[in-house]
């Protein structure tokens, strides 16, 4: 057994948990889908936030765990270059379609008194902007700390 601790910033690759990777993919895809779904929700003149779109993250975690396993197997094959675009379309397109269908057919609206028409789309876009700014700030903070 190797009891040595790995120093921060070392070149040794880190192993991420498949669950955390799948969760991260599910959250990212839910955000991407939510922006489209909430825009359509707003165009229909509805108020509040369609909670069903955010609940989509629950079934997406096992779906993306399967996707990542399948992608590794496909990448190892000789036809990956030809299959890559089709694979990405099959992975991304249905998630967006399901999110839009949930927003239109079964929205489960929340915050109907707090958010005006278009408020759900604004909240989704604003949260994405805040997350991007936080990621950039964290990277700059980490860079300064290492120097």
Tab-separated table of N, CA and C in Angstrom, residues 10-101:
chain	number	residue	atom	x	y	z
A	10	UNK	N	-0.061	18.279	-8.410
A	10	UNK	CA	0.835	17.296	-9.003
A	10	UNK	C	0.276	16.838	-10.339
A	11	UNK	N	1.121	16.171	-11.122
A	11	UNK	CA	0.730	15.745	-12.456
A	11	UNK	C	-0.022	14.415	-12.447
A	12	UNK	N	-0.170	13.809	-11.298
A	12	UNK	CA	-0.849	12.523	-11.220
A	12	UNK	C	-2.342	12.715	-11.509
A	13	UNK	N	-2.915	11.940	-12.446
A	13	UNK	CA	-4.327	12.122	-12.792
A	13	UNK	C	-5.237	11.778	-11.618
A	14	UNK	N	-6.303	12.535	-11.498
A	14	UNK	CA	-7.271	12.305	-10.436
A	14	UNK	C	-8.431	11.509	-11.010
A	15	UNK	N	-8.953	10.588	-10.240
A	15	UNK	CA	-10.094	9.788	-10.683
A	15	UNK	C	-11.364	10.395	-10.116
A	16	UNK	N	-12.260	10.756	-11.013
A	16	UNK	CA	-13.535	11.300	-10.581
A	16	UNK	C	-14.530	10.165	-10.420
A	17	UNK	N	-15.463	10.358	-9.537
A	17	UNK	CA	-16.517	9.395	-9.324
A	17	UNK	C	-17.451	9.387	-10.534
A	18	UNK	N	-17.811	8.208	-11.047
A	18	UNK	CA	-18.756	8.166	-12.174
A	18	UNK	C	-20.094	8.823	-11.812
A	19	UNK	N	-20.510	8.684	-10.559
A	19	UNK	CA	-21.758	9.309	-10.127
A	19	UNK	C	-21.653	10.825	-10.195
A	20	UNK	N	-20.531	11.380	-9.727
A	20	UNK	CA	-20.374	12.842	-9.754
A	20	UNK	C	-20.285	13.368	-11.182
A	21	UNK	N	-19.624	12.618	-12.056
A	21	UNK	CA	-19.566	13.028	-13.462
A	21	UNK	C	-20.959	13.006	-14.092
A	22	UNK	N	-21.717	11.945	-13.816
A	22	UNK	CA	-23.077	11.841	-14.357
A	22	UNK	C	-23.963	12.937	-13.778
A	23	UNK	N	-23.811	13.230	-12.499
A	23	UNK	CA	-24.585	14.303	-11.862
A	23	UNK	C	-24.245	15.642	-12.491
A	24	UNK	N	-22.955	15.876	-12.718
A	24	UNK	CA	-22.529	17.123	-13.352
A	24	UNK	C	-23.096	17.268	-14.758
A	25	UNK	N	-23.060	16.194	-15.532
A	25	UNK	CA	-23.630	16.229	-16.887
A	25	UNK	C	-25.131	16.473	-16.832
A	26	UNK	N	-25.813	15.821	-15.882
A	26	UNK	CA	-27.265	15.994	-15.756
A	26	UNK	C	-27.612	17.430	-15.408
A	27	UNK	N	-26.856	18.030	-14.504
A	27	UNK	CA	-27.114	19.420	-14.114
A	27	UNK	C	-26.859	20.359	-15.294
A	28	UNK	N	-25.762	20.160	-15.996
A	28	UNK	CA	-25.441	21.017	-17.147
A	28	UNK	C	-26.508	20.889	-18.228
A	29	UNK	N	-26.905	19.666	-18.538
A	29	UNK	CA	-27.916	19.476	-19.569
A	29	UNK	C	-29.281	19.990	-19.120
A	30	UNK	N	-29.582	19.889	-17.836
A	30	UNK	CA	-30.847	20.426	-17.337
A	30	UNK	C	-30.853	21.934	-17.487
A	31	UNK	N	-29.730	22.574	-17.194
A	31	UNK	CA	-29.637	24.027	-17.362
A	31	UNK	C	-29.822	24.417	-18.828
A	32	UNK	N	-29.140	23.703	-19.693
A	32	UNK	CA	-29.263	24.006	-21.119
A	32	UNK	C	-30.692	23.785	-21.602
A	33	UNK	N	-31.294	22.721	-21.157
A	33	UNK	CA	-32.673	22.428	-21.543
A	33	UNK	C	-33.643	23.424	-20.925
A	34	UNK	N	-33.369	23.833	-19.694
A	34	UNK	CA	-34.263	24.763	-18.991
A	34	UNK	C	-34.323	26.107	-19.696
A	35	UNK	N	-33.221	26.540	-20.265
A	35	UNK	CA	-33.253	27.835	-20.958
A	35	UNK	C	-34.200	27.792	-22.149
A	36	UNK	N	-34.144	26.718	-22.926
A	36	UNK	CA	-35.052	26.573	-24.063
A	36	UNK	C	-36.492	26.396	-23.591
A	37	UNK	N	-36.685	25.536	-22.603
A	37	UNK	CA	-38.033	25.239	-22.118
A	37	UNK	C	-38.688	26.464	-21.477
A	38	UNK	N	-37.939	27.216	-20.689
A	38	UNK	CA	-38.528	28.385	-20.040
A	38	UNK	C	-38.798	29.508	-21.032
A	39	UNK	N	-38.016	29.582	-22.099
A	39	UNK	CA	-38.298	30.568	-23.142
A	39	UNK	C	-39.635	30.249	-23.814
A	40	UNK	N	-39.831	28.995	-24.165
A	40	UNK	CA	-41.101	28.595	-24.774
A	40	UNK	C	-42.246	28.769	-23.780
A	41	UNK	N	-42.000	28.442	-22.531
A	41	UNK	CA	-42.989	28.619	-21.459
A	41	UNK	C	-43.414	30.089	-21.381
A	42	UNK	N	-42.452	30.990	-21.476
A	42	UNK	CA	-42.747	32.427	-21.426
A	42	UNK	C	-43.490	32.881	-22.681
A	43	UNK	N	-43.094	32.346	-23.842
A	43	UNK	CA	-43.767	32.718	-25.089
A	43	UNK	C	-45.238	32.296	-25.090
A	44	UNK	N	-45.563	31.279	-24.300
A	44	UNK	CA	-46.952	30.854	-24.165
A	44	UNK	C	-47.727	31.755	-23.199
A	45	UNK	N	-47.025	32.731	-22.590
A	45	UNK	CA	-47.675	33.686	-21.702
A	45	UNK	C	-47.885	33.191	-20.279
A	46	UNK	N	-47.180	32.168	-19.879
A	46	UNK	CA	-47.351	31.603	-18.542
A	46	UNK	C	-46.423	32.284	-17.551
A	47	UNK	N	-46.867	32.353	-16.304
A	47	UNK	CA	-46.048	32.950	-15.250
A	47	UNK	C	-45.529	31.860	-14.329
A	48	UNK	N	-44.553	32.205	-13.511
A	48	UNK	CA	-43.966	31.246	-12.586
A	48	UNK	C	-42.832	30.476	-13.233
A	49	UNK	N	-42.350	29.478	-12.522
A	49	UNK	CA	-41.241	28.662	-13.018
A	49	UNK	C	-41.730	27.234	-13.195
A	50	UNK	N	-41.504	26.614	-14.354
A	50	UNK	CA	-41.935	25.232	-14.554
A	50	UNK	C	-41.001	24.259	-13.821
A	51	UNK	N	-41.379	23.883	-12.621
A	51	UNK	CA	-40.542	23.045	-11.766
A	51	UNK	C	-40.232	21.694	-12.407
A	52	UNK	N	-41.126	21.196	-13.231
A	52	UNK	CA	-40.901	19.892	-13.863
A	52	UNK	C	-39.612	19.864	-14.678
A	53	UNK	N	-39.222	21.002	-15.222
A	53	UNK	CA	-37.981	21.071	-15.999
A	53	UNK	C	-36.781	20.801	-15.096
A	54	UNK	N	-36.791	21.355	-13.890
A	54	UNK	CA	-35.678	21.135	-12.967
A	54	UNK	C	-35.685	19.716	-12.404
A	55	UNK	N	-36.875	19.130	-12.264
A	55	UNK	CA	-36.961	17.762	-11.761
A	55	UNK	C	-36.434	16.751	-12.771
A	56	UNK	N	-36.235	17.190	-13.985
A	56	UNK	CA	-35.674	16.331	-15.028
A	56	UNK	C	-34.265	15.851	-14.664
A	57	UNK	N	-33.595	16.555	-13.776
A	57	UNK	CA	-32.235	16.176	-13.393
A	57	UNK	C	-32.206	14.789	-12.744
A	58	UNK	N	-33.281	14.385	-12.074
A	58	UNK	CA	-33.299	13.094	-11.366
A	58	UNK	C	-33.130	11.910	-12.323
A	59	UNK	N	-33.947	11.779	-13.376
A	59	UNK	CA	-33.719	10.642	-14.279
A	59	UNK	C	-32.492	10.811	-15.176
A	60	UNK	N	-31.983	12.028	-15.289
A	60	UNK	CA	-30.820	12.225	-16.150
A	60	UNK	C	-29.529	11.689	-15.550
A	61	UNK	N	-29.431	11.577	-14.227
A	61	UNK	CA	-28.200	11.074	-13.614
A	61	UNK	C	-27.905	9.641	-14.073
A	62	UNK	N	-28.838	8.692	-13.938
A	62	UNK	CA	-28.511	7.348	-14.451
A	62	UNK	C	-28.369	7.317	-15.971
A	63	UNK	N	-29.127	8.172	-16.662
A	63	UNK	CA	-29.009	8.234	-18.123
A	63	UNK	C	-27.595	8.638	-18.525
A	64	UNK	N	-27.045	9.670	-17.898
A	64	UNK	CA	-25.695	10.109	-18.266
A	64	UNK	C	-24.614	9.163	-17.756
A	65	UNK	N	-24.886	8.421	-16.700
A	65	UNK	CA	-23.936	7.387	-16.288
A	65	UNK	C	-23.833	6.338	-17.396
A	66	UNK	N	-24.986	5.954	-17.970
A	66	UNK	CA	-25.005	5.009	-19.084
A	66	UNK	C	-24.328	5.619	-20.313
A	67	UNK	N	-24.616	6.888	-20.592
A	67	UNK	CA	-24.049	7.567	-21.766
A	67	UNK	C	-22.527	7.577	-21.701
A	68	UNK	N	-21.981	7.897	-20.533
A	68	UNK	CA	-20.518	7.970	-20.419
A	68	UNK	C	-19.879	6.595	-20.584
A	69	UNK	N	-20.524	5.560	-20.068
A	69	UNK	CA	-20.006	4.209	-20.253
A	69	UNK	C	-20.047	3.816	-21.733
A	70	UNK	N	-21.157	4.116	-22.384
A	70	UNK	CA	-21.329	3.787	-23.804
A	70	UNK	C	-20.348	4.579	-24.673
A	71	UNK	N	-20.129	5.837	-24.325
A	71	UNK	CA	-19.218	6.672	-25.112
A	71	UNK	C	-17.793	6.135	-25.062
A	72	UNK	N	-17.353	5.674	-23.899
A	72	UNK	CA	-16.004	5.103	-23.807
A	72	UNK	C	-15.862	3.898	-24.723
A	73	UNK	N	-16.882	3.052	-24.750
A	73	UNK	CA	-16.834	1.865	-25.609
A	73	UNK	C	-16.831	2.267	-27.086
A	74	UNK	N	-17.634	3.260	-27.449
A	74	UNK	CA	-17.668	3.708	-28.847
A	74	UNK	C	-16.364	4.378	-29.262
A	75	UNK	N	-15.760	5.144	-28.356
A	75	UNK	CA	-14.503	5.823	-28.681
A	75	UNK	C	-13.383	4.829	-28.926
A	76	UNK	N	-13.455	3.686	-28.277
A	76	UNK	CA	-12.427	2.666	-28.464
A	76	UNK	C	-12.571	1.959	-29.803
A	77	UNK	N	-13.741	2.060	-30.413
A	77	UNK	CA	-13.994	1.385	-31.691
A	77	UNK	C	-13.413	2.143	-32.870
A	78	UNK	N	-13.333	1.473	-34.017
A	78	UNK	CA	-12.715	2.090	-35.193
A	78	UNK	C	-13.599	3.138	-35.887
A	79	UNK	N	-14.893	3.154	-35.624
A	79	UNK	CA	-15.812	4.044	-36.338
A	79	UNK	C	-16.204	5.281	-35.545
A	80	UNK	N	-15.477	5.618	-34.507
A	80	UNK	CA	-15.873	6.726	-33.642
A	80	UNK	C	-15.998	8.047	-34.399
A	81	UNK	N	-15.083	8.321	-35.310
A	81	UNK	CA	-15.138	9.582	-36.044
A	81	UNK	C	-16.448	9.733	-36.814
A	82	UNK	N	-16.957	8.637	-37.357
A	82	UNK	CA	-18.224	8.690	-38.094
A	82	UNK	C	-19.426	8.700	-37.155
A	83	UNK	N	-19.310	8.113	-35.998
A	83	UNK	CA	-20.436	7.981	-35.073
A	83	UNK	C	-20.567	9.149	-34.102
A	84	UNK	N	-19.516	9.937	-33.976
A	84	UNK	CA	-19.488	10.971	-32.936
A	84	UNK	C	-20.647	11.953	-33.047
A	85	UNK	N	-20.882	12.515	-34.215
A	85	UNK	CA	-21.950	13.504	-34.376
A	85	UNK	C	-23.327	12.902	-34.108
A	86	UNK	N	-23.557	11.691	-34.599
A	86	UNK	CA	-24.836	11.019	-34.358
A	86	UNK	C	-25.027	10.745	-32.874
A	87	UNK	N	-23.961	10.304	-32.221
A	87	UNK	CA	-24.032	9.998	-30.798
A	87	UNK	C	-24.368	11.247	-29.991
A	88	UNK	N	-23.700	12.352	-30.289
A	88	UNK	CA	-23.968	13.597	-29.564
A	88	UNK	C	-25.392	14.086	-29.807
A	89	UNK	N	-25.895	13.948	-31.017
A	89	UNK	CA	-27.272	14.349	-31.311
A	89	UNK	C	-28.265	13.494	-30.534
A	90	UNK	N	-28.001	12.197	-30.444
A	90	UNK	CA	-28.897	11.302	-29.703
A	90	UNK	C	-28.849	11.608	-28.209
A	91	UNK	N	-27.733	12.090	-27.720
A	91	UNK	CA	-27.590	12.388	-26.295
A	91	UNK	C	-28.201	13.741	-25.932
A	92	UNK	N	-28.049	14.732	-26.788
A	92	UNK	CA	-28.464	16.097	-26.450
A	92	UNK	C	-29.904	16.391	-26.852
A	93	UNK	N	-30.278	16.066	-28.073
A	93	UNK	CA	-31.582	16.459	-28.610
A	93	UNK	C	-32.764	15.950	-27.777
A	94	UNK	N	-32.823	14.659	-27.418
A	94	UNK	CA	-33.984	14.193	-26.651
A	94	UNK	C	-34.147	14.885	-25.298
A	95	UNK	N	-33.046	15.229	-24.662
A	95	UNK	CA	-33.131	15.892	-23.358
A	95	UNK	C	-33.797	17.256	-23.499
A	96	UNK	N	-33.443	17.994	-24.531
A	96	UNK	CA	-34.053	19.301	-24.765
A	96	UNK	C	-35.528	19.132	-25.121
A	97	UNK	N	-35.844	18.154	-25.957
A	97	UNK	CA	-37.236	17.921	-26.339
A	97	UNK	C	-38.079	17.544	-25.122
A	98	UNK	N	-37.575	16.668	-24.282
A	98	UNK	CA	-38.308	16.269	-23.074
A	98	UNK	C	-38.522	17.469	-22.159
A	99	UNK	N	-37.510	18.308	-21.996
A	99	UNK	CA	-37.648	19.485	-21.141
A	99	UNK	C	-38.718	20.426	-21.676
A	100	UNK	N	-38.741	20.645	-22.972
A	100	UNK	CA	-39.750	21.523	-23.567
A	100	UNK	C	-41.141	20.911	-23.394
A	101	UNK	N	-41.269	19.605	-23.616
A	101	UNK	CA	-42.565	18.945	-23.438
A	101	UNK	C	-43.052	19.053	-21.997
